[in-house]
Amino acid sequence: QVQLVESGGGLVQPGGSLRLSCAASGFTLRNYWMYWVRQAPGKGLEWVSAINTGGGRLYYADSVKGRFTISGDNAKNTLYLQMNSLKPEDTALYYCASKDHYIRGVTTLHEYDYWGQGTQVTVSS
């Protein structure tokens, strides 16, 4: 049974930091491209970052480049997103997702093979 469970979201002031986690089960993380995507209120799905933990490749959206860091722990089968210098526009429901190849510019979670329930990140003063 495949499951992705996100955690670590919360309320933080602008300039603050959060670390999101995604615990994967039912498949081996290192054999997939892993993604963080987000959906802000009133907006569509936004691709944030991707990593291939087996191959060591990673990519970021321009809006988060230099502030966010994606990583994976293959031993724990867990994906992470370290978010620094958070801005109000980072406020969104953050999803962890997986797919057997690299994709970008998706409009729906159903374009991925698997995804979780999301964790809410709110950046506000």
PDB file of N, CA and C in Angstrom, residues 35-124:
ATOM      1  N   TYR A  35       8.674  15.131  -5.420  1.00  0.00           N
ATOM      2  CA  TYR A  35       8.298  16.516  -5.669  1.00  0.00           C
ATOM      3  C   TYR A  35       7.672  17.161  -4.444  1.00  0.00           C
ATOM      4  N   TRP A  36       7.866  18.462  -4.331  1.00  0.00           N
ATOM      5  CA  TRP A  36       7.049  19.310  -3.486  1.00  0.00           C
ATOM      6  C   TRP A  36       6.276  20.261  -4.400  1.00  0.00           C
ATOM      7  N   VAL A  37       4.978  20.297  -4.233  1.00  0.00           N
ATOM      8  CA  VAL A  37       4.127  21.235  -4.953  1.00  0.00           C
ATOM      9  C   VAL A  37       3.235  21.930  -3.936  1.00  0.00           C
ATOM     10  N   ARG A  38       2.670  23.069  -4.304  1.00  0.00           N
ATOM     11  CA  ARG A  38       1.849  23.814  -3.361  1.00  0.00           C
ATOM     12  C   ARG A  38       0.678  24.473  -4.064  1.00  0.00           C
ATOM     13  N   GLN A  39      -0.360  24.754  -3.284  1.00  0.00           N
ATOM     14  CA  GLN A  39      -1.521  25.450  -3.795  1.00  0.00           C
ATOM     15  C   GLN A  39      -1.923  26.535  -2.804  1.00  0.00           C
ATOM     16  N   ALA A  40      -1.807  27.777  -3.229  1.00  0.00           N
ATOM     17  CA  ALA A  40      -2.183  28.922  -2.416  1.00  0.00           C
ATOM     18  C   ALA A  40      -3.663  29.207  -2.582  1.00  0.00           C
ATOM     19  N   PRO A  41      -4.276  29.904  -1.617  1.00  0.00           N
ATOM     20  CA  PRO A  41      -5.697  30.237  -1.733  1.00  0.00           C
ATOM     21  C   PRO A  41      -6.010  30.983  -3.022  1.00  0.00           C
ATOM     22  N   GLY A  42      -6.987  30.493  -3.765  1.00  0.00           N
ATOM     23  CA  GLY A  42      -7.406  31.139  -4.992  1.00  0.00           C
ATOM     24  C   GLY A  42      -6.475  30.962  -6.171  1.00  0.00           C
ATOM     25  N   LYS A  43      -5.446  30.143  -6.030  1.00  0.00           N
ATOM     26  CA  LYS A  43      -4.486  29.933  -7.097  1.00  0.00           C
ATOM     27  C   LYS A  43      -4.403  28.457  -7.476  1.00  0.00           C
ATOM     28  N   GLY A  44      -3.813  28.208  -8.620  1.00  0.00           N
ATOM     29  CA  GLY A  44      -3.633  26.847  -9.084  1.00  0.00           C
ATOM     30  C   GLY A  44      -2.428  26.180  -8.444  1.00  0.00           C
ATOM     31  N   LEU A  45      -2.231  24.944  -8.807  1.00  0.00           N
ATOM     32  CA  LEU A  45      -1.113  24.176  -8.283  1.00  0.00           C
ATOM     33  C   LEU A  45       0.202  24.737  -8.816  1.00  0.00           C
ATOM     34  N   GLU A  46       1.184  24.895  -7.934  1.00  0.00           N
ATOM     35  CA  GLU A  46       2.496  25.416  -8.311  1.00  0.00           C
ATOM     36  C   GLU A  46       3.577  24.395  -8.006  1.00  0.00           C
ATOM     37  N   TRP A  47       4.341  24.049  -9.009  1.00  0.00           N
ATOM     38  CA  TRP A  47       5.499  23.187  -8.839  1.00  0.00           C
ATOM     39  C   TRP A  47       6.577  23.939  -8.073  1.00  0.00           C
ATOM     40  N   VAL A  48       7.133  23.327  -7.024  1.00  0.00           N
ATOM     41  CA  VAL A  48       8.108  23.987  -6.162  1.00  0.00           C
ATOM     42  C   VAL A  48       9.511  23.422  -6.353  1.00  0.00           C
ATOM     43  N   SER A  49       9.635  22.096  -6.253  1.00  0.00           N
ATOM     44  CA  SER A  49      10.958  21.492  -6.296  1.00  0.00           C
ATOM     45  C   SER A  49      10.853  20.013  -6.633  1.00  0.00           C
ATOM     46  N   ALA A  50      11.956  19.448  -7.116  1.00  0.00           N
ATOM     47  CA  ALA A  50      12.012  18.033  -7.455  1.00  0.00           C
ATOM     48  C   ALA A  50      13.393  17.485  -7.155  1.00  0.00           C
ATOM     49  N   ILE A  51      13.437  16.210  -6.827  1.00  0.00           N
ATOM     50  CA  ILE A  51      14.702  15.550  -6.558  1.00  0.00           C
ATOM     51  C   ILE A  51      14.634  14.092  -6.981  1.00  0.00           C
ATOM     52  N   ASN A  52      15.734  13.608  -7.528  1.00  0.00           N
ATOM     53  CA  ASN A  52      15.940  12.191  -7.755  1.00  0.00           C
ATOM     54  C   ASN A  52      17.028  11.760  -6.786  1.00  0.00           C
ATOM     55  N   THR A  53      16.607  11.161  -5.683  1.00  0.00           N
ATOM     56  CA  THR A  53      17.573  10.824  -4.630  1.00  0.00           C
ATOM     57  C   THR A  53      18.558   9.756  -5.067  1.00  0.00           C
ATOM     58  N   GLY A  54      18.142   8.881  -5.985  1.00  0.00           N
ATOM     59  CA  GLY A  54      19.045   7.866  -6.491  1.00  0.00           C
ATOM     60  C   GLY A  54      20.136   8.436  -7.374  1.00  0.00           C
ATOM     61  N   GLY A  55      19.786   9.452  -8.189  1.00  0.00           N
ATOM     62  CA  GLY A  55      20.732  10.057  -9.098  1.00  0.00           C
ATOM     63  C   GLY A  55      21.351  11.357  -8.617  1.00  0.00           C
ATOM     64  N   GLY A  56      20.824  11.924  -7.526  1.00  0.00           N
ATOM     65  CA  GLY A  56      21.376  13.148  -6.972  1.00  0.00           C
ATOM     66  C   GLY A  56      21.004  14.415  -7.720  1.00  0.00           C
ATOM     67  N   ARG A  57      20.019  14.372  -8.585  1.00  0.00           N
ATOM     68  CA  ARG A  57      19.580  15.548  -9.323  1.00  0.00           C
ATOM     69  C   ARG A  57      18.459  16.265  -8.583  1.00  0.00           C
ATOM     70  N   LEU A  58      18.482  17.601  -8.613  1.00  0.00           N
ATOM     71  CA  LEU A  58      17.433  18.387  -7.977  1.00  0.00           C
ATOM     72  C   LEU A  58      17.209  19.701  -8.716  1.00  0.00           C
ATOM     73  N   TYR A  59      15.967  20.208  -8.626  1.00  0.00           N
ATOM     74  CA  TYR A  59      15.570  21.420  -9.329  1.00  0.00           C
ATOM     75  C   TYR A  59      14.620  22.217  -8.461  1.00  0.00           C
ATOM     76  N   TYR A  60      14.583  23.537  -8.710  1.00  0.00           N
ATOM     77  CA  TYR A  60      13.730  24.454  -7.955  1.00  0.00           C
ATOM     78  C   TYR A  60      13.015  25.418  -8.877  1.00  0.00           C
ATOM     79  N   ALA A  61      11.827  25.816  -8.454  1.00  0.00           N
ATOM     80  CA  ALA A  61      11.148  26.920  -9.111  1.00  0.00           C
ATOM     81  C   ALA A  61      11.903  28.210  -8.819  1.00  0.00           C
ATOM     82  N   ASP A  62      11.862  29.148  -9.766  1.00  0.00           N
ATOM     83  CA  ASP A  62      12.572  30.412  -9.578  1.00  0.00           C
ATOM     84  C   ASP A  62      12.105  31.156  -8.327  1.00  0.00           C
ATOM     85  N   SER A  63      10.848  31.007  -7.968  1.00  0.00           N
ATOM     86  CA  SER A  63      10.288  31.733  -6.842  1.00  0.00           C
ATOM     87  C   SER A  63      10.859  31.306  -5.493  1.00  0.00           C
ATOM     88  N   VAL A  64      11.449  30.110  -5.424  1.00  0.00           N
ATOM     89  CA  VAL A  64      11.983  29.607  -4.156  1.00  0.00           C
ATOM     90  C   VAL A  64      13.481  29.359  -4.201  1.00  0.00           C
ATOM     91  N   LYS A  65      14.090  29.507  -5.351  1.00  0.00           N
ATOM     92  CA  LYS A  65      15.512  29.232  -5.510  1.00  0.00           C
ATOM     93  C   LYS A  65      16.336  30.117  -4.577  1.00  0.00           C
ATOM     94  N   GLY A  66      17.258  29.506  -3.860  1.00  0.00           N
ATOM     95  CA  GLY A  66      18.090  30.221  -2.910  1.00  0.00           C
ATOM     96  C   GLY A  66      17.514  30.291  -1.519  1.00  0.00           C
ATOM     97  N   ARG A  67      16.236  29.952  -1.366  1.00  0.00           N
ATOM     98  CA  ARG A  67      15.578  29.992  -0.064  1.00  0.00           C
ATOM     99  C   ARG A  67      15.171  28.605   0.429  1.00  0.00           C
ATOM    100  N   PHE A  68      14.787  27.733  -0.488  1.00  0.00           N
ATOM    101  CA  PHE A  68      14.330  26.389  -0.135  1.00  0.00           C
ATOM    102  C   PHE A  68      15.384  25.367  -0.523  1.00  0.00           C
ATOM    103  N   THR A  69      15.447  24.276   0.232  1.00  0.00           N
ATOM    104  CA  THR A  69      16.351  23.178  -0.062  1.00  0.00           C
ATOM    105  C   THR A  69      15.604  21.860   0.039  1.00  0.00           C
ATOM    106  N   ILE A  70      15.600  21.095  -1.044  1.00  0.00           N
ATOM    107  CA  ILE A  70      14.971  19.783  -1.045  1.00  0.00           C
ATOM    108  C   ILE A  70      16.041  18.729  -0.781  1.00  0.00           C
ATOM    109  N   SER A  71      15.683  17.716  -0.026  1.00  0.00           N
ATOM    110  CA  SER A  71      16.612  16.639   0.261  1.00  0.00           C
ATOM    111  C   SER A  71      15.839  15.364   0.561  1.00  0.00           C
ATOM    112  N   GLY A  72      16.537  14.256   0.530  1.00  0.00           N
ATOM    113  CA  GLY A  72      15.923  12.984   0.846  1.00  0.00           C
ATOM    114  C   GLY A  72      16.851  12.125   1.673  1.00  0.00           C
ATOM    115  N   ASP A  73      16.267  11.345   2.549  1.00  0.00           N
ATOM    116  CA  ASP A  73      16.996  10.380   3.356  1.00  0.00           C
ATOM    117  C   ASP A  73      16.530   9.006   2.915  1.00  0.00           C
ATOM    118  N   ASN A  74      17.334   8.354   2.095  1.00  0.00           N
ATOM    119  CA  ASN A  74      16.935   7.062   1.549  1.00  0.00           C
ATOM    120  C   ASN A  74      16.804   5.986   2.625  1.00  0.00           C
ATOM    121  N   ALA A  75      17.634   6.063   3.659  1.00  0.00           N
ATOM    122  CA  ALA A  75      17.568   5.088   4.738  1.00  0.00           C
ATOM    123  C   ALA A  75      16.233   5.166   5.472  1.00  0.00           C
ATOM    124  N   LYS A  76      15.701   6.377   5.609  1.00  0.00           N
ATOM    125  CA  LYS A  76      14.422   6.583   6.281  1.00  0.00           C
ATOM    126  C   LYS A  76      13.250   6.640   5.312  1.00  0.00           C
ATOM    127  N   ASN A  77      13.545   6.608   3.999  1.00  0.00           N
ATOM    128  CA  ASN A  77      12.515   6.716   2.961  1.00  0.00           C
ATOM    129  C   ASN A  77      11.661   7.965   3.179  1.00  0.00           C
ATOM    130  N   THR A  78      12.335   9.078   3.449  1.00  0.00           N
ATOM    131  CA  THR A  78      11.668  10.321   3.803  1.00  0.00           C
ATOM    132  C   THR A  78      12.213  11.481   2.982  1.00  0.00           C
ATOM    133  N   LEU A  79      11.315  12.332   2.510  1.00  0.00           N
ATOM    134  CA  LEU A  79      11.649  13.532   1.757  1.00  0.00           C
ATOM    135  C   LEU A  79      11.504  14.748   2.661  1.00  0.00           C
ATOM    136  N   TYR A  80      12.352  15.761   2.454  1.00  0.00           N
ATOM    137  CA  TYR A  80      12.321  16.976   3.259  1.00  0.00           C
ATOM    138  C   TYR A  80      12.311  18.215   2.375  1.00  0.00           C
ATOM    139  N   LEU A  81      11.781  19.301   2.927  1.00  0.00           N
ATOM    140  CA  LEU A  81      11.884  20.612   2.312  1.00  0.00           C
ATOM    141  C   LEU A  81      12.213  21.620   3.401  1.00  0.00           C
ATOM    142  N   GLN A  82      13.444  22.115   3.395  1.00  0.00           N
ATOM    143  CA  GLN A  82      13.853  23.164   4.314  1.00  0.00           C
ATOM    144  C   GLN A  82      13.509  24.499   3.690  1.00  0.00           C
ATOM    145  N   MET A  83      12.682  25.288   4.367  1.00  0.00           N
ATOM    146  CA  MET A  83      12.212  26.562   3.856  1.00  0.00           C
ATOM    147  C   MET A  83      12.736  27.684   4.744  1.00  0.00           C
ATOM    148  N   ASN A  84      13.557  28.547   4.175  1.00  0.00           N
ATOM    149  CA  ASN A  84      14.120  29.687   4.883  1.00  0.00           C
ATOM    150  C   ASN A  84      13.648  30.983   4.238  1.00  0.00           C
ATOM    151  N   SER A  85      13.810  32.084   4.970  1.00  0.00           N
ATOM    152  CA  SER A  85      13.434  33.409   4.472  1.00  0.00           C
ATOM    153  C   SER A  85      12.030  33.410   3.894  1.00  0.00           C
ATOM    154  N   LEU A  86      11.107  32.855   4.643  1.00  0.00           N
ATOM    155  CA  LEU A  86       9.743  32.690   4.154  1.00  0.00           C
ATOM    156  C   LEU A  86       9.053  34.031   3.931  1.00  0.00           C
ATOM    157  N   LYS A  87       8.234  34.064   2.893  1.00  0.00           N
ATOM    158  CA  LYS A  87       7.488  35.251   2.494  1.00  0.00           C
ATOM    159  C   LYS A  87       5.995  34.968   2.577  1.00  0.00           C
ATOM    160  N   PRO A  88       5.177  36.003   2.727  1.00  0.00           N
ATOM    161  CA  PRO A  88       3.726  35.780   2.748  1.00  0.00           C
ATOM    162  C   PRO A  88       3.220  35.024   1.525  1.00  0.00           C
ATOM    163  N   GLU A  89       3.831  35.240   0.370  1.00  0.00           N
ATOM    164  CA  GLU A  89       3.405  34.551  -0.839  1.00  0.00           C
ATOM    165  C   GLU A  89       3.747  33.064  -0.841  1.00  0.00           C
ATOM    166  N   ASP A  90       4.502  32.602   0.164  1.00  0.00           N
ATOM    167  CA  ASP A  90       4.755  31.177   0.323  1.00  0.00           C
ATOM    168  C   ASP A  90       3.596  30.466   1.012  1.00  0.00           C
ATOM    169  N   THR A  91       2.647  31.214   1.518  1.00  0.00           N
ATOM    170  CA  THR A  91       1.489  30.627   2.180  1.00  0.00           C
ATOM    171  C   THR A  91       0.736  29.727   1.217  1.00  0.00           C
ATOM    172  N   ALA A  92       0.579  28.462   1.589  1.00  0.00           N
ATOM    173  CA  ALA A  92      -0.058  27.488   0.708  1.00  0.00           C
ATOM    174  C   ALA A  92      -0.192  26.159   1.427  1.00  0.00           C
ATOM    175  N   LEU A  93      -0.966  25.276   0.829  1.00  0.00           N
ATOM    176  CA  LEU A  93      -1.000  23.884   1.234  1.00  0.00           C
ATOM    177  C   LEU A  93       0.084  23.162   0.439  1.00  0.00           C
ATOM    178  N   TYR A  94       1.032  22.572   1.139  1.00  0.00           N
ATOM    179  CA  TYR A  94       2.175  21.927   0.506  1.00  0.00           C
ATOM    180  C   TYR A  94       1.967  20.423   0.426  1.00  0.00           C
ATOM    181  N   TYR A  95       2.153  19.881  -0.772  1.00  0.00           N
ATOM    182  CA  TYR A  95       1.995  18.457  -1.020  1.00  0.00           C
ATOM    183  C   TYR A  95       3.321  17.818  -1.394  1.00  0.00           C
ATOM    184  N   CYS A  96       3.527  16.624  -0.914  1.00  0.00           N
ATOM    185  CA  CYS A  96       4.584  15.742  -1.379  1.00  0.00           C
ATOM    186  C   CYS A  96       3.998  14.822  -2.440  1.00  0.00           C
ATOM    187  N   ALA A  97       4.741  14.586  -3.511  1.00  0.00           N
ATOM    188  CA  ALA A  97       4.256  13.732  -4.587  1.00  0.00           C
ATOM    189  C   ALA A  97       5.408  12.958  -5.207  1.00  0.00           C
ATOM    190  N   SER A  98       5.074  11.904  -5.929  1.00  0.00           N
ATOM    191  CA  SER A  98       6.086  11.081  -6.582  1.00  0.00           C
ATOM    192  C   SER A  98       5.644  10.704  -7.986  1.00  0.00           C
ATOM    193  N   LYS A  99       6.630  10.458  -8.844  1.00  0.00           N
ATOM    194  CA  LYS A  99       6.380   9.993 -10.198  1.00  0.00           C
ATOM    195  C   LYS A  99       7.621   9.260 -10.697  1.00  0.00           C
ATOM    196  N   ASP A 100       7.429   8.340 -11.625  1.00  0.00           N
ATOM    197  CA  ASP A 100       8.544   7.529 -12.095  1.00  0.00           C
ATOM    198  C   ASP A 100       9.449   8.259 -13.082  1.00  0.00           C
ATOM    199  N   HIS A 101       9.123   9.490 -13.438  1.00  0.00           N
ATOM    200  CA  HIS A 101       9.993  10.309 -14.266  1.00  0.00           C
ATOM    201  C   HIS A 101       9.793  11.779 -13.926  1.00  0.00           C
ATOM    202  N   TYR A 102      10.631  12.634 -14.513  1.00  0.00           N
ATOM    203  CA  TYR A 102      10.613  14.059 -14.201  1.00  0.00           C
ATOM    204  C   TYR A 102       9.532  14.775 -14.984  1.00  0.00           C
ATOM    205  N   ILE A 103       8.730  15.576 -14.275  1.00  0.00           N
ATOM    206  CA  ILE A 103       7.743  16.432 -14.904  1.00  0.00           C
ATOM    207  C   ILE A 103       7.769  17.799 -14.227  1.00  0.00           C
ATOM    208  N   ARG A 104       7.279  18.794 -14.944  1.00  0.00           N
ATOM    209  CA  ARG A 104       7.234  20.157 -14.428  1.00  0.00           C
ATOM    210  C   ARG A 104       6.070  20.889 -15.075  1.00  0.00           C
ATOM    211  N   GLY A 105       5.494  21.831 -14.339  1.00  0.00           N
ATOM    212  CA  GLY A 105       4.389  22.606 -14.874  1.00  0.00           C
ATOM    213  C   GLY A 105       3.046  21.906 -14.822  1.00  0.00           C
ATOM    214  N   VAL A 106       2.855  21.056 -13.839  1.00  0.00           N
ATOM    215  CA  VAL A 106       1.601  20.328 -13.702  1.00  0.00           C
ATOM    216  C   VAL A 106       0.491  21.262 -13.226  1.00  0.00           C
ATOM    217  N   THR A 107      -0.741  20.884 -13.514  1.00  0.00           N
ATOM    218  CA  THR A 107      -1.897  21.668 -13.108  1.00  0.00           C
ATOM    219  C   THR A 107      -2.791  20.940 -12.117  1.00  0.00           C
ATOM    220  N   THR A 108      -2.566  19.645 -11.938  1.00  0.00           N
ATOM    221  CA  THR A 108      -3.362  18.854 -11.011  1.00  0.00           C
ATOM    222  C   THR A 108      -2.495  17.776 -10.374  1.00  0.00           C
ATOM    223  N   LEU A 109      -2.830  17.416  -9.153  1.00  0.00           N
ATOM    224  CA  LEU A 109      -2.110  16.355  -8.458  1.00  0.00           C
ATOM    225  C   LEU A 109      -2.247  15.011  -9.158  1.00  0.00           C
ATOM    226  N   HIS A 110      -3.300  14.849  -9.929  1.00  0.00           N
ATOM    227  CA  HIS A 110      -3.544  13.578 -10.612  1.00  0.00           C
ATOM    228  C   HIS A 110      -2.526  13.293 -11.716  1.00  0.00           C
ATOM    229  N   GLU A 111      -1.692  14.269 -12.052  1.00  0.00           N
ATOM    230  CA  GLU A 111      -0.622  14.029 -13.004  1.00  0.00           C
ATOM    231  C   GLU A 111       0.549  13.273 -12.371  1.00  0.00           C
ATOM    232  N   TYR A 112       0.581  13.221 -11.058  1.00  0.00           N
ATOM    233  CA  TYR A 112       1.579  12.441 -10.346  1.00  0.00           C
ATOM    234  C   TYR A 112       1.081  11.014 -10.129  1.00  0.00           C
ATOM    235  N   ASP A 113       2.004  10.128  -9.819  1.00  0.00           N
ATOM    236  CA  ASP A 113       1.626   8.755  -9.506  1.00  0.00           C
ATOM    237  C   ASP A 113       1.006   8.661  -8.117  1.00  0.00           C
ATOM    238  N   TYR A 114       1.610   9.356  -7.146  1.00  0.00           N
ATOM    239  CA  TYR A 114       1.135   9.337  -5.770  1.00  0.00           C
ATOM    240  C   TYR A 114       1.317  10.713  -5.140  1.00  0.00           C
ATOM    241  N   TRP A 115       0.487  11.027  -4.136  1.00  0.00           N
ATOM    242  CA  TRP A 115       0.591  12.276  -3.401  1.00  0.00           C
ATOM    243  C   TRP A 115      -0.055  12.119  -2.038  1.00  0.00           C
ATOM    244  N   GLY A 116       0.291  13.031  -1.139  1.00  0.00           N
ATOM    245  CA  GLY A 116      -0.236  12.986   0.211  1.00  0.00           C
ATOM    246  C   GLY A 116      -1.410  13.917   0.408  1.00  0.00           C
ATOM    247  N   GLN A 117      -1.765  14.120   1.674  1.00  0.00           N
ATOM    248  CA  GLN A 117      -2.905  14.962   2.024  1.00  0.00           C
ATOM    249  C   GLN A 117      -2.533  16.427   2.188  1.00  0.00           C
ATOM    250  N   GLY A 118      -1.242  16.721   2.260  1.00  0.00           N
ATOM    251  CA  GLY A 118      -0.772  18.089   2.355  1.00  0.00           C
ATOM    252  C   GLY A 118      -0.572  18.559   3.783  1.00  0.00           C
ATOM    253  N   THR A 119       0.271  19.572   3.936  1.00  0.00           N
ATOM    254  CA  THR A 119       0.478  20.231   5.213  1.00  0.00           C
ATOM    255  C   THR A 119       0.445  21.739   4.988  1.00  0.00           C
ATOM    256  N   GLN A 120      -0.268  22.455   5.840  1.00  0.00           N
ATOM    257  CA  GLN A 120      -0.499  23.880   5.646  1.00  0.00           C
ATOM    258  C   GLN A 120       0.669  24.707   6.159  1.00  0.00           C
ATOM    259  N   VAL A 121       1.138  25.627   5.329  1.00  0.00           N
ATOM    260  CA  VAL A 121       2.157  26.602   5.699  1.00  0.00           C
ATOM    261  C   VAL A 121       1.542  27.988   5.586  1.00  0.00           C
ATOM    262  N   THR A 122       1.572  28.735   6.671  1.00  0.00           N
ATOM    263  CA  THR A 122       1.034  30.085   6.685  1.00  0.00           C
ATOM    264  C   THR A 122       2.116  31.049   7.144  1.00  0.00           C
ATOM    265  N   VAL A 123       2.430  32.026   6.305  1.00  0.00           N
ATOM    266  CA  VAL A 123       3.455  33.027   6.605  1.00  0.00           C
ATOM    267  C   VAL A 123       2.754  34.369   6.775  1.00  0.00           C
ATOM    268  N   SER A 124       2.743  34.859   7.994  1.00  0.00           N
ATOM    269  CA  SER A 124       2.005  36.082   8.297  1.00  0.00           C
ATOM    270  C   SER A 124       2.599  36.765   9.516  1.00  0.00           C
TER     271      SER A 124
END
